[in-house]
């Protein structure tokens, strides 16, 4: 697990676990991290889509430990964390509406007589939401089982064949899932990411003992490749490219020669020459062990 930030991925997996416990009263197909191309300039990314013969429900998942205060003009949330730090996050209603419009367009274009609805789900049950308008449908993840158990089935809009065809077409049309960089995907403020060489066990900064060994003064964990994990963090969290200058700043290194040494710790592709060079990491072939999201699941 990445140790520099509590990513939104953790919230989505928490919601996944609640959904797996539900005995839906009708056929259901659950898509996670659904990415579709609506047109050459318009892609959508849906955290979770719950598809049944009678409805298509989009869940916009937020995993925030703190207080969300809704501001109407322009629409956004001010998020205050438990340590009193505040950031601004996009309005989830705007995100849901964007995804609904995109998926409804896709459904109509492909001849499926069903349209979408949406809900905002707070994965952290301690999140406090203030001043949200009544039309903003928000629920906690822990309430999902009760919601689906008590939800009244509406009119069946898809035949069995249509339902199967739609689920299959969505699976075929889905673009390859690439969650990185997480700052872009989950709108994480980059100034909140720890810099320096960080202990993978306790998140404290580690110190160099000699040319080959680093040790954490807090937990005494030793490492001989701290830069390798740190570079993976950069590409997974910050950007899909890195320059020598960015490497120096991220690891708090003294000069460009130290940064060159660090950049050689992963098999990176170098593009450009001299000071204009950037380095690119292909996460698909990296030795990093990356936990993949599950494939779409069905319950018949």
PDB file of C-alpha atoms in Angstrom:
ATOM      1  CA  UNK A   1       0.000   0.000   0.000  1.00  0.00           C
ATOM      2  CA  UNK A   2       1.265   3.479  -0.782  1.00  0.00           C
ATOM      3  CA  UNK A   3       2.368   5.192   2.357  1.00  0.00           C
ATOM      4  CA  UNK A   4       2.484   8.883   1.410  1.00  0.00           C
ATOM      5  CA  UNK A   5      -1.276   9.515   1.264  1.00  0.00           C
ATOM      6  CA  UNK A   6      -4.632   8.029   2.135  1.00  0.00           C
ATOM      7  CA  UNK A   7      -5.864   7.653  -1.387  1.00  0.00           C
ATOM      8  CA  UNK A   8      -9.469   7.545  -2.553  1.00  0.00           C
ATOM      9  CA  UNK A   9      -8.768   3.964  -3.603  1.00  0.00           C
ATOM     10  CA  UNK A  10      -9.163   2.889   0.045  1.00  0.00           C
ATOM     11  CA  UNK A  11     -12.640   4.399   0.103  1.00  0.00           C
ATOM     12  CA  UNK A  12     -13.704   2.566  -3.036  1.00  0.00           C
ATOM     13  CA  UNK A  13     -12.517  -0.794  -1.699  1.00  0.00           C
ATOM     14  CA  UNK A  14     -14.413  -0.140   1.552  1.00  0.00           C
ATOM     15  CA  UNK A  15     -17.606   0.442  -0.442  1.00  0.00           C
ATOM     16  CA  UNK A  16     -16.860  -2.707  -2.462  1.00  0.00           C
ATOM     17  CA  UNK A  17     -16.909  -4.756   0.747  1.00  0.00           C
ATOM     18  CA  UNK A  18     -20.333  -3.402   1.737  1.00  0.00           C
ATOM     19  CA  UNK A  19     -21.731  -4.125  -1.724  1.00  0.00           C
ATOM     20  CA  UNK A  20     -20.419  -7.696  -1.642  1.00  0.00           C
ATOM     21  CA  UNK A  21     -22.472  -8.356   1.493  1.00  0.00           C
ATOM     22  CA  UNK A  22     -25.771  -7.381  -0.140  1.00  0.00           C
ATOM     23  CA  UNK A  23     -28.254  -9.935  -1.444  1.00  0.00           C
ATOM     24  CA  UNK A  24     -29.798  -7.892  -4.239  1.00  0.00           C
ATOM     25  CA  UNK A  25     -33.456  -8.766  -5.007  1.00  0.00           C
ATOM     26  CA  UNK A  26     -32.832  -8.793  -8.771  1.00  0.00           C
ATOM     27  CA  UNK A  27     -30.008  -9.496 -11.175  1.00  0.00           C
ATOM     28  CA  UNK A  28     -27.145  -7.087 -10.700  1.00  0.00           C
ATOM     29  CA  UNK A  29     -23.831  -6.319 -12.302  1.00  0.00           C
ATOM     30  CA  UNK A  30     -21.388  -4.114 -10.380  1.00  0.00           C
ATOM     31  CA  UNK A  31     -18.685  -2.216 -12.225  1.00  0.00           C
ATOM     32  CA  UNK A  32     -15.834  -0.543 -10.349  1.00  0.00           C
ATOM     33  CA  UNK A  33     -13.617   2.120 -11.876  1.00  0.00           C
ATOM     34  CA  UNK A  34     -15.595   2.144 -15.091  1.00  0.00           C
ATOM     35  CA  UNK A  35     -13.905   4.248 -17.766  1.00  0.00           C
ATOM     36  CA  UNK A  36     -15.651   4.899 -21.067  1.00  0.00           C
ATOM     37  CA  UNK A  37     -14.854   7.059 -24.067  1.00  0.00           C
ATOM     38  CA  UNK A  38     -17.993   8.985 -25.033  1.00  0.00           C
ATOM     39  CA  UNK A  39     -16.356  10.843 -27.898  1.00  0.00           C
ATOM     40  CA  UNK A  40     -12.748  11.652 -28.878  1.00  0.00           C
ATOM     41  CA  UNK A  41     -12.698  14.611 -26.446  1.00  0.00           C
ATOM     42  CA  UNK A  42     -14.930  13.301 -23.667  1.00  0.00           C
ATOM     43  CA  UNK A  43     -14.133  10.388 -21.352  1.00  0.00           C
ATOM     44  CA  UNK A  44     -15.910   9.519 -18.113  1.00  0.00           C
ATOM     45  CA  UNK A  45     -14.652   7.687 -15.044  1.00  0.00           C
ATOM     46  CA  UNK A  46     -17.242   6.236 -12.660  1.00  0.00           C
ATOM     47  CA  UNK A  47     -16.224   5.023  -9.203  1.00  0.00           C
ATOM     48  CA  UNK A  48     -18.985   2.395  -9.024  1.00  0.00           C
ATOM     49  CA  UNK A  49     -21.913   1.585 -11.319  1.00  0.00           C
ATOM     50  CA  UNK A  50     -24.670  -0.715 -10.084  1.00  0.00           C
ATOM     51  CA  UNK A  51     -26.624  -2.070 -13.020  1.00  0.00           C
ATOM     52  CA  UNK A  52     -29.911  -3.965 -12.696  1.00  0.00           C
ATOM     53  CA  UNK A  53     -32.790  -4.505 -15.170  1.00  0.00           C
ATOM     54  CA  UNK A  54     -34.684  -1.604 -13.527  1.00  0.00           C
ATOM     55  CA  UNK A  55     -32.002   1.001 -12.775  1.00  0.00           C
ATOM     56  CA  UNK A  56     -28.417   2.109 -13.362  1.00  0.00           C
ATOM     57  CA  UNK A  57     -27.039   3.786 -10.223  1.00  0.00           C
ATOM     58  CA  UNK A  58     -23.772   5.734 -10.215  1.00  0.00           C
ATOM     59  CA  UNK A  59     -21.962   5.993  -6.870  1.00  0.00           C
ATOM     60  CA  UNK A  60     -19.530   8.897  -6.446  1.00  0.00           C
ATOM     61  CA  UNK A  61     -17.332   7.852  -3.513  1.00  0.00           C
ATOM     62  CA  UNK A  62     -15.525  10.242  -1.171  1.00  0.00           C
ATOM     63  CA  UNK A  63     -13.092   9.059   1.505  1.00  0.00           C
ATOM     64  CA  UNK A  64     -12.439  12.054   3.735  1.00  0.00           C
ATOM     65  CA  UNK A  65     -11.629  12.171   7.445  1.00  0.00           C
ATOM     66  CA  UNK A  66     -12.908  15.571   8.475  1.00  0.00           C
ATOM     67  CA  UNK A  67     -15.671  18.092   7.829  1.00  0.00           C
ATOM     68  CA  UNK A  68     -17.124  19.074   4.463  1.00  0.00           C
ATOM     69  CA  UNK A  69     -18.788  22.460   4.211  1.00  0.00           C
ATOM     70  CA  UNK A  70     -20.788  23.108   1.036  1.00  0.00           C
ATOM     71  CA  UNK A  71     -20.361  26.459  -0.723  1.00  0.00           C
ATOM     72  CA  UNK A  72     -22.963  27.187  -3.388  1.00  0.00           C
ATOM     73  CA  UNK A  73     -21.314  29.914  -5.478  1.00  0.00           C
ATOM     74  CA  UNK A  74     -19.399  28.511  -7.211  1.00  0.00           C
ATOM     75  CA  UNK A  75     -20.409  24.974  -6.141  1.00  0.00           C
ATOM     76  CA  UNK A  76     -17.637  23.274  -4.157  1.00  0.00           C
ATOM     77  CA  UNK A  77     -16.767  21.790  -0.786  1.00  0.00           C
ATOM     78  CA  UNK A  78     -14.317  23.208   1.709  1.00  0.00           C
ATOM     79  CA  UNK A  79     -12.751  20.247   3.472  1.00  0.00           C
ATOM     80  CA  UNK A  80     -11.283  20.707   6.944  1.00  0.00           C
ATOM     81  CA  UNK A  81      -9.227  17.778   8.210  1.00  0.00           C
ATOM     82  CA  UNK A  82      -8.852  16.698  11.808  1.00  0.00           C
ATOM     83  CA  UNK A  83      -5.526  18.563  11.993  1.00  0.00           C
ATOM     84  CA  UNK A  84      -7.395  21.771  10.987  1.00  0.00           C
ATOM     85  CA  UNK A  85      -5.828  21.968   7.526  1.00  0.00           C
ATOM     86  CA  UNK A  86      -8.312  22.965   4.820  1.00  0.00           C
ATOM     87  CA  UNK A  87      -8.519  22.318   1.090  1.00  0.00           C
ATOM     88  CA  UNK A  88     -11.106  22.920  -1.629  1.00  0.00           C
ATOM     89  CA  UNK A  89     -12.546  19.916  -3.497  1.00  0.00           C
ATOM     90  CA  UNK A  90     -14.771  19.796  -6.559  1.00  0.00           C
ATOM     91  CA  UNK A  91     -18.506  19.525  -6.100  1.00  0.00           C
ATOM     92  CA  UNK A  92     -19.417  15.808  -6.306  1.00  0.00           C
ATOM     93  CA  UNK A  93     -22.817  16.682  -7.771  1.00  0.00           C
ATOM     94  CA  UNK A  94     -21.062  18.217 -10.764  1.00  0.00           C
ATOM     95  CA  UNK A  95     -19.012  15.034 -11.096  1.00  0.00           C
ATOM     96  CA  UNK A  96     -22.107  12.829 -10.921  1.00  0.00           C
ATOM     97  CA  UNK A  97     -23.987  14.965 -13.454  1.00  0.00           C
ATOM     98  CA  UNK A  98     -21.038  14.849 -15.829  1.00  0.00           C
ATOM     99  CA  UNK A  99     -20.877  11.054 -15.557  1.00  0.00           C
ATOM    100  CA  UNK A 100     -24.651  10.686 -15.854  1.00  0.00           C
ATOM    101  CA  UNK A 101     -24.758  12.819 -19.006  1.00  0.00           C
ATOM    102  CA  UNK A 102     -21.903  10.863 -20.523  1.00  0.00           C
ATOM    103  CA  UNK A 103     -23.273   7.419 -19.707  1.00  0.00           C
ATOM    104  CA  UNK A 104     -26.838   8.365 -20.724  1.00  0.00           C
ATOM    105  CA  UNK A 105     -25.465   9.504 -24.083  1.00  0.00           C
ATOM    106  CA  UNK A 106     -23.603   6.201 -24.433  1.00  0.00           C
ATOM    107  CA  UNK A 107     -26.709   4.169 -23.486  1.00  0.00           C
ATOM    108  CA  UNK A 108     -28.942   6.046 -25.952  1.00  0.00           C
ATOM    109  CA  UNK A 109     -26.379   5.716 -28.726  1.00  0.00           C
ATOM    110  CA  UNK A 110     -26.208   1.961 -28.177  1.00  0.00           C
ATOM    111  CA  UNK A 111     -29.985   1.506 -28.043  1.00  0.00           C
ATOM    112  CA  UNK A 112     -30.485   0.585 -24.367  1.00  0.00           C
ATOM    113  CA  UNK A 113     -33.775   1.931 -22.872  1.00  0.00           C
ATOM    114  CA  UNK A 114     -32.418   2.767 -19.418  1.00  0.00           C
ATOM    115  CA  UNK A 115     -31.040   5.964 -17.866  1.00  0.00           C
ATOM    116  CA  UNK A 116     -28.919   6.694 -14.831  1.00  0.00           C
ATOM    117  CA  UNK A 117     -29.356   8.063 -11.323  1.00  0.00           C
ATOM    118  CA  UNK A 118     -26.626   8.941  -8.845  1.00  0.00           C
ATOM    119  CA  UNK A 119     -25.689   9.116  -5.173  1.00  0.00           C
ATOM    120  CA  UNK A 120     -22.731  10.448  -3.197  1.00  0.00           C
ATOM    121  CA  UNK A 121     -21.284   7.910  -0.766  1.00  0.00           C
ATOM    122  CA  UNK A 122     -19.071   8.864   2.163  1.00  0.00           C
ATOM    123  CA  UNK A 123     -16.720   5.927   2.725  1.00  0.00           C
ATOM    124  CA  UNK A 124     -15.564   7.310   6.078  1.00  0.00           C
ATOM    125  CA  UNK A 125     -18.453   7.074   8.528  1.00  0.00           C
ATOM    126  CA  UNK A 126     -16.980   9.900  10.627  1.00  0.00           C
ATOM    127  CA  UNK A 127     -17.137  12.466   7.822  1.00  0.00           C
ATOM    128  CA  UNK A 128     -19.316  15.438   8.749  1.00  0.00           C
ATOM    129  CA  UNK A 129     -21.220  17.235   5.968  1.00  0.00           C
ATOM    130  CA  UNK A 130     -22.582  20.740   6.536  1.00  0.00           C
ATOM    131  CA  UNK A 131     -24.920  22.957   4.493  1.00  0.00           C
ATOM    132  CA  UNK A 132     -25.474  20.417   1.724  1.00  0.00           C
ATOM    133  CA  UNK A 133     -28.583  21.231  -0.371  1.00  0.00           C
ATOM    134  CA  UNK A 134     -31.528  18.859  -0.075  1.00  0.00           C
ATOM    135  CA  UNK A 135     -31.190  17.732  -3.688  1.00  0.00           C
ATOM    136  CA  UNK A 136     -27.667  16.472  -2.973  1.00  0.00           C
ATOM    137  CA  UNK A 137     -28.262  12.808  -2.142  1.00  0.00           C
ATOM    138  CA  UNK A 138     -25.554  11.780   0.329  1.00  0.00           C
ATOM    139  CA  UNK A 139     -25.259   8.580   2.335  1.00  0.00           C
ATOM    140  CA  UNK A 140     -22.635   6.771   4.388  1.00  0.00           C
ATOM    141  CA  UNK A 141     -21.154   3.537   3.090  1.00  0.00           C
ATOM    142  CA  UNK A 142     -22.385   1.625   6.148  1.00  0.00           C
ATOM    143  CA  UNK A 143     -25.986   2.424   5.123  1.00  0.00           C
ATOM    144  CA  UNK A 144     -25.686   0.831   1.672  1.00  0.00           C
ATOM    145  CA  UNK A 145     -26.933  -2.646   2.718  1.00  0.00           C
ATOM    146  CA  UNK A 146     -30.068  -1.156   4.300  1.00  0.00           C
ATOM    147  CA  UNK A 147     -30.653   1.109   1.318  1.00  0.00           C
ATOM    148  CA  UNK A 148     -30.621  -1.738  -1.195  1.00  0.00           C
ATOM    149  CA  UNK A 149     -32.631  -4.084   1.028  1.00  0.00           C
ATOM    150  CA  UNK A 150     -35.431  -1.536   1.384  1.00  0.00           C
ATOM    151  CA  UNK A 151     -35.306   0.013  -2.093  1.00  0.00           C
ATOM    152  CA  UNK A 152     -38.507  -0.652  -4.008  1.00  0.00           C
ATOM    153  CA  UNK A 153     -38.031  -2.214  -7.390  1.00  0.00           C
ATOM    154  CA  UNK A 154     -39.140   0.108 -10.162  1.00  0.00           C
ATOM    155  CA  UNK A 155     -40.381  -0.760 -13.615  1.00  0.00           C
ATOM    156  CA  UNK A 156     -38.233  -3.341 -15.365  1.00  0.00           C
ATOM    157  CA  UNK A 157     -36.600  -1.503 -18.252  1.00  0.00           C
ATOM    158  CA  UNK A 158     -34.345  -4.220 -19.649  1.00  0.00           C
ATOM    159  CA  UNK A 159     -35.213  -7.720 -20.739  1.00  0.00           C
ATOM    160  CA  UNK A 160     -32.885 -10.523 -19.654  1.00  0.00           C
ATOM    161  CA  UNK A 161     -31.226 -10.465 -23.052  1.00  0.00           C
ATOM    162  CA  UNK A 162     -30.854  -6.675 -23.013  1.00  0.00           C
ATOM    163  CA  UNK A 163     -29.407  -6.742 -19.503  1.00  0.00           C
ATOM    164  CA  UNK A 164     -26.834  -9.382 -20.445  1.00  0.00           C
ATOM    165  CA  UNK A 165     -25.974  -7.558 -23.670  1.00  0.00           C
ATOM    166  CA  UNK A 166     -25.506  -4.235 -21.848  1.00  0.00           C
ATOM    167  CA  UNK A 167     -23.290  -5.725 -19.138  1.00  0.00           C
ATOM    168  CA  UNK A 168     -21.174  -7.450 -21.791  1.00  0.00           C
ATOM    169  CA  UNK A 169     -20.892  -4.310 -23.941  1.00  0.00           C
ATOM    170  CA  UNK A 170     -19.870  -2.158 -20.973  1.00  0.00           C
ATOM    171  CA  UNK A 171     -17.175  -4.674 -20.060  1.00  0.00           C
ATOM    172  CA  UNK A 172     -15.885  -4.754 -23.649  1.00  0.00           C
ATOM    173  CA  UNK A 173     -15.982  -0.976 -24.036  1.00  0.00           C
ATOM    174  CA  UNK A 174     -14.230  -0.207 -20.782  1.00  0.00           C
ATOM    175  CA  UNK A 175     -10.815   1.313 -21.249  1.00  0.00           C
ATOM    176  CA  UNK A 176      -7.846  -0.273 -19.505  1.00  0.00           C
ATOM    177  CA  UNK A 177      -7.810   0.866 -15.894  1.00  0.00           C
ATOM    178  CA  UNK A 178      -4.848   3.072 -15.063  1.00  0.00           C
ATOM    179  CA  UNK A 179      -5.329   4.784 -11.684  1.00  0.00           C
ATOM    180  CA  UNK A 180      -2.139   6.818 -11.784  1.00  0.00           C
ATOM    181  CA  UNK A 181      -1.222   9.494 -10.947  1.00  0.00           C
ATOM    182  CA  UNK A 182      -3.447   9.511  -7.870  1.00  0.00           C
ATOM    183  CA  UNK A 183      -3.185  13.278  -7.286  1.00  0.00           C
ATOM    184  CA  UNK A 184      -4.886  13.846 -10.622  1.00  0.00           C
ATOM    185  CA  UNK A 185      -7.427  11.060 -10.248  1.00  0.00           C
ATOM    186  CA  UNK A 186      -8.477  11.901  -6.683  1.00  0.00           C
ATOM    187  CA  UNK A 187      -7.713  15.653  -6.812  1.00  0.00           C
ATOM    188  CA  UNK A 188      -5.190  15.432  -3.985  1.00  0.00           C
ATOM    189  CA  UNK A 189      -3.401  18.666  -3.105  1.00  0.00           C
ATOM    190  CA  UNK A 190       0.257  17.994  -3.950  1.00  0.00           C
ATOM    191  CA  UNK A 191       1.409  20.264  -1.131  1.00  0.00           C
ATOM    192  CA  UNK A 192       0.055  17.656   1.309  1.00  0.00           C
ATOM    193  CA  UNK A 193       2.461  14.976   0.067  1.00  0.00           C
ATOM    194  CA  UNK A 194       5.482  14.354   2.304  1.00  0.00           C
ATOM    195  CA  UNK A 195       8.857  15.110   0.753  1.00  0.00           C
ATOM    196  CA  UNK A 196      12.153  13.459   1.589  1.00  0.00           C
ATOM    197  CA  UNK A 197      13.079   9.804   2.048  1.00  0.00           C
ATOM    198  CA  UNK A 198      10.226   8.227   3.988  1.00  0.00           C
ATOM    199  CA  UNK A 199      10.070   5.011   6.021  1.00  0.00           C
ATOM    200  CA  UNK A 200       7.674   2.557   4.399  1.00  0.00           C
ATOM    201  CA  UNK A 201       6.640   1.232   7.813  1.00  0.00           C
ATOM    202  CA  UNK A 202       5.989   4.288   9.987  1.00  0.00           C
ATOM    203  CA  UNK A 203       6.159   7.245   7.534  1.00  0.00           C
ATOM    204  CA  UNK A 204       8.960   9.035   9.389  1.00  0.00           C
ATOM    205  CA  UNK A 205      11.999  10.365   7.545  1.00  0.00           C
ATOM    206  CA  UNK A 206      14.885   7.915   7.426  1.00  0.00           C
ATOM    207  CA  UNK A 207      18.596   8.656   7.848  1.00  0.00           C
ATOM    208  CA  UNK A 208      21.642   7.451   5.975  1.00  0.00           C
ATOM    209  CA  UNK A 209      24.050   5.256   7.975  1.00  0.00           C
ATOM    210  CA  UNK A 210      26.555   4.536   5.207  1.00  0.00           C
ATOM    211  CA  UNK A 211      26.729   4.282   1.416  1.00  0.00           C
ATOM    212  CA  UNK A 212      24.456   1.213   1.327  1.00  0.00           C
ATOM    213  CA  UNK A 213      22.213   1.379   4.386  1.00  0.00           C
ATOM    214  CA  UNK A 214      19.487   3.724   5.575  1.00  0.00           C
ATOM    215  CA  UNK A 215      17.659   3.394   8.895  1.00  0.00           C
ATOM    216  CA  UNK A 216      14.521   4.883  10.400  1.00  0.00           C
ATOM    217  CA  UNK A 217      15.279   6.480  13.801  1.00  0.00           C
ATOM    218  CA  UNK A 218      11.674   5.924  14.926  1.00  0.00           C
ATOM    219  CA  UNK A 219      11.102   2.227  14.173  1.00  0.00           C
ATOM    220  CA  UNK A 220      14.694   1.170  13.307  1.00  0.00           C
ATOM    221  CA  UNK A 221      13.667  -0.339   9.976  1.00  0.00           C
ATOM    222  CA  UNK A 222      16.688  -0.662   7.678  1.00  0.00           C
ATOM    223  CA  UNK A 223      16.623  -0.265   3.903  1.00  0.00           C
ATOM    224  CA  UNK A 224      19.200  -0.388   1.140  1.00  0.00           C
ATOM    225  CA  UNK A 225      16.820   0.792  -1.633  1.00  0.00           C
ATOM    226  CA  UNK A 226      14.721   3.639  -0.198  1.00  0.00           C
ATOM    227  CA  UNK A 227      14.788   5.590  -3.443  1.00  0.00           C
ATOM    228  CA  UNK A 228      13.178   2.782  -5.422  1.00  0.00           C
ATOM    229  CA  UNK A 229       9.997   2.880  -3.355  1.00  0.00           C
ATOM    230  CA  UNK A 230      10.056   6.664  -3.299  1.00  0.00           C
ATOM    231  CA  UNK A 231      10.227   6.858  -7.098  1.00  0.00           C
ATOM    232  CA  UNK A 232       7.309   4.474  -7.414  1.00  0.00           C
ATOM    233  CA  UNK A 233       5.396   6.766  -5.078  1.00  0.00           C
ATOM    234  CA  UNK A 234       6.200   9.752  -7.291  1.00  0.00           C
ATOM    235  CA  UNK A 235       4.859   8.086 -10.430  1.00  0.00           C
ATOM    236  CA  UNK A 236       1.808   6.610  -8.705  1.00  0.00           C
ATOM    237  CA  UNK A 237       0.920   9.800  -6.849  1.00  0.00           C
ATOM    238  CA  UNK A 238       2.384  12.911  -8.464  1.00  0.00           C
ATOM    239  CA  UNK A 239       3.038  12.658 -12.231  1.00  0.00           C
ATOM    240  CA  UNK A 240       3.805  10.101 -14.934  1.00  0.00           C
ATOM    241  CA  UNK A 241       7.096  11.850 -15.701  1.00  0.00           C
ATOM    242  CA  UNK A 242       9.919  13.222 -13.562  1.00  0.00           C
ATOM    243  CA  UNK A 243      12.828  15.562 -14.213  1.00  0.00           C
ATOM    244  CA  UNK A 244      16.150  15.827 -12.400  1.00  0.00           C
ATOM    245  CA  UNK A 245      14.966  19.036 -10.734  1.00  0.00           C
ATOM    246  CA  UNK A 246      11.691  17.430  -9.577  1.00  0.00           C
ATOM    247  CA  UNK A 247      13.647  14.462  -8.225  1.00  0.00           C
ATOM    248  CA  UNK A 248      15.926  16.760  -6.229  1.00  0.00           C
ATOM    249  CA  UNK A 249      12.950  18.593  -4.742  1.00  0.00           C
ATOM    250  CA  UNK A 250      10.888  15.477  -3.963  1.00  0.00           C
ATOM    251  CA  UNK A 251      13.724  13.661  -2.177  1.00  0.00           C
ATOM    252  CA  UNK A 252      15.318  16.842  -0.802  1.00  0.00           C
ATOM    253  CA  UNK A 253      18.658  15.994  -2.443  1.00  0.00           C
ATOM    254  CA  UNK A 254      21.721  18.230  -2.477  1.00  0.00           C
ATOM    255  CA  UNK A 255      22.574  18.274  -6.183  1.00  0.00           C
ATOM    256  CA  UNK A 256      21.848  16.931  -9.679  1.00  0.00           C
ATOM    257  CA  UNK A 257      24.381  14.124  -9.322  1.00  0.00           C
ATOM    258  CA  UNK A 258      22.511  12.663  -6.361  1.00  0.00           C
ATOM    259  CA  UNK A 259      19.288  12.918  -8.385  1.00  0.00           C
ATOM    260  CA  UNK A 260      20.908  11.105 -11.331  1.00  0.00           C
ATOM    261  CA  UNK A 261      21.860   8.277  -8.971  1.00  0.00           C
ATOM    262  CA  UNK A 262      18.272   8.037  -7.716  1.00  0.00           C
ATOM    263  CA  UNK A 263      16.791   8.062 -11.225  1.00  0.00           C
ATOM    264  CA  UNK A 264      18.889   5.016 -12.114  1.00  0.00           C
ATOM    265  CA  UNK A 265      17.245   2.908  -9.377  1.00  0.00           C
ATOM    266  CA  UNK A 266      14.259   2.099 -11.658  1.00  0.00           C
ATOM    267  CA  UNK A 267      14.260   1.075 -15.343  1.00  0.00           C
ATOM    268  CA  UNK A 268      13.003   4.446 -16.593  1.00  0.00           C
ATOM    269  CA  UNK A 269      12.777   5.647 -20.178  1.00  0.00           C
ATOM    270  CA  UNK A 270      14.726   8.848 -20.744  1.00  0.00           C
ATOM    271  CA  UNK A 271      13.339  11.396 -23.205  1.00  0.00           C
ATOM    272  CA  UNK A 272      15.297  14.474 -24.283  1.00  0.00           C
ATOM    273  CA  UNK A 273      18.846  15.579 -23.697  1.00  0.00           C
ATOM    274  CA  UNK A 274      20.785  17.405 -21.024  1.00  0.00           C
ATOM    275  CA  UNK A 275      18.781  19.571 -18.597  1.00  0.00           C
ATOM    276  CA  UNK A 276      15.593  19.167 -20.643  1.00  0.00           C
ATOM    277  CA  UNK A 277      15.506  15.410 -20.069  1.00  0.00           C
ATOM    278  CA  UNK A 278      12.491  13.805 -18.450  1.00  0.00           C
ATOM    279  CA  UNK A 279      12.057  10.227 -17.276  1.00  0.00           C
ATOM    280  CA  UNK A 280       8.996   8.072 -17.905  1.00  0.00           C
ATOM    281  CA  UNK A 281       7.855   4.996 -15.982  1.00  0.00           C
ATOM    282  CA  UNK A 282       5.624   2.305 -17.484  1.00  0.00           C
ATOM    283  CA  UNK A 283       3.644   0.976 -14.531  1.00  0.00           C
ATOM    284  CA  UNK A 284       2.510  -2.078 -16.545  1.00  0.00           C
ATOM    285  CA  UNK A 285       6.039  -3.525 -16.730  1.00  0.00           C
ATOM    286  CA  UNK A 286       7.479  -2.181 -13.505  1.00  0.00           C
ATOM    287  CA  UNK A 287       8.664  -4.654 -10.867  1.00  0.00           C
ATOM    288  CA  UNK A 288       6.388  -2.851  -8.428  1.00  0.00           C
ATOM    289  CA  UNK A 289       3.649  -5.053  -7.045  1.00  0.00           C
ATOM    290  CA  UNK A 290       0.475  -3.126  -7.724  1.00  0.00           C
ATOM    291  CA  UNK A 291      -2.824  -4.333  -6.292  1.00  0.00           C
ATOM    292  CA  UNK A 292      -5.378  -4.337  -9.083  1.00  0.00           C
ATOM    293  CA  UNK A 293      -9.025  -3.503  -8.669  1.00  0.00           C
ATOM    294  CA  UNK A 294     -11.281  -6.492  -9.091  1.00  0.00           C
ATOM    295  CA  UNK A 295     -12.953  -7.290 -12.361  1.00  0.00           C
ATOM    296  CA  UNK A 296     -16.668  -6.427 -12.636  1.00  0.00           C
ATOM    297  CA  UNK A 297     -18.798  -8.810 -10.598  1.00  0.00           C
ATOM    298  CA  UNK A 298     -22.226 -10.224 -11.308  1.00  0.00           C
ATOM    299  CA  UNK A 299     -24.944 -11.633  -9.114  1.00  0.00           C
ATOM    300  CA  UNK A 300     -27.712 -13.549 -10.781  1.00  0.00           C
TER     301      UNK A 300
END
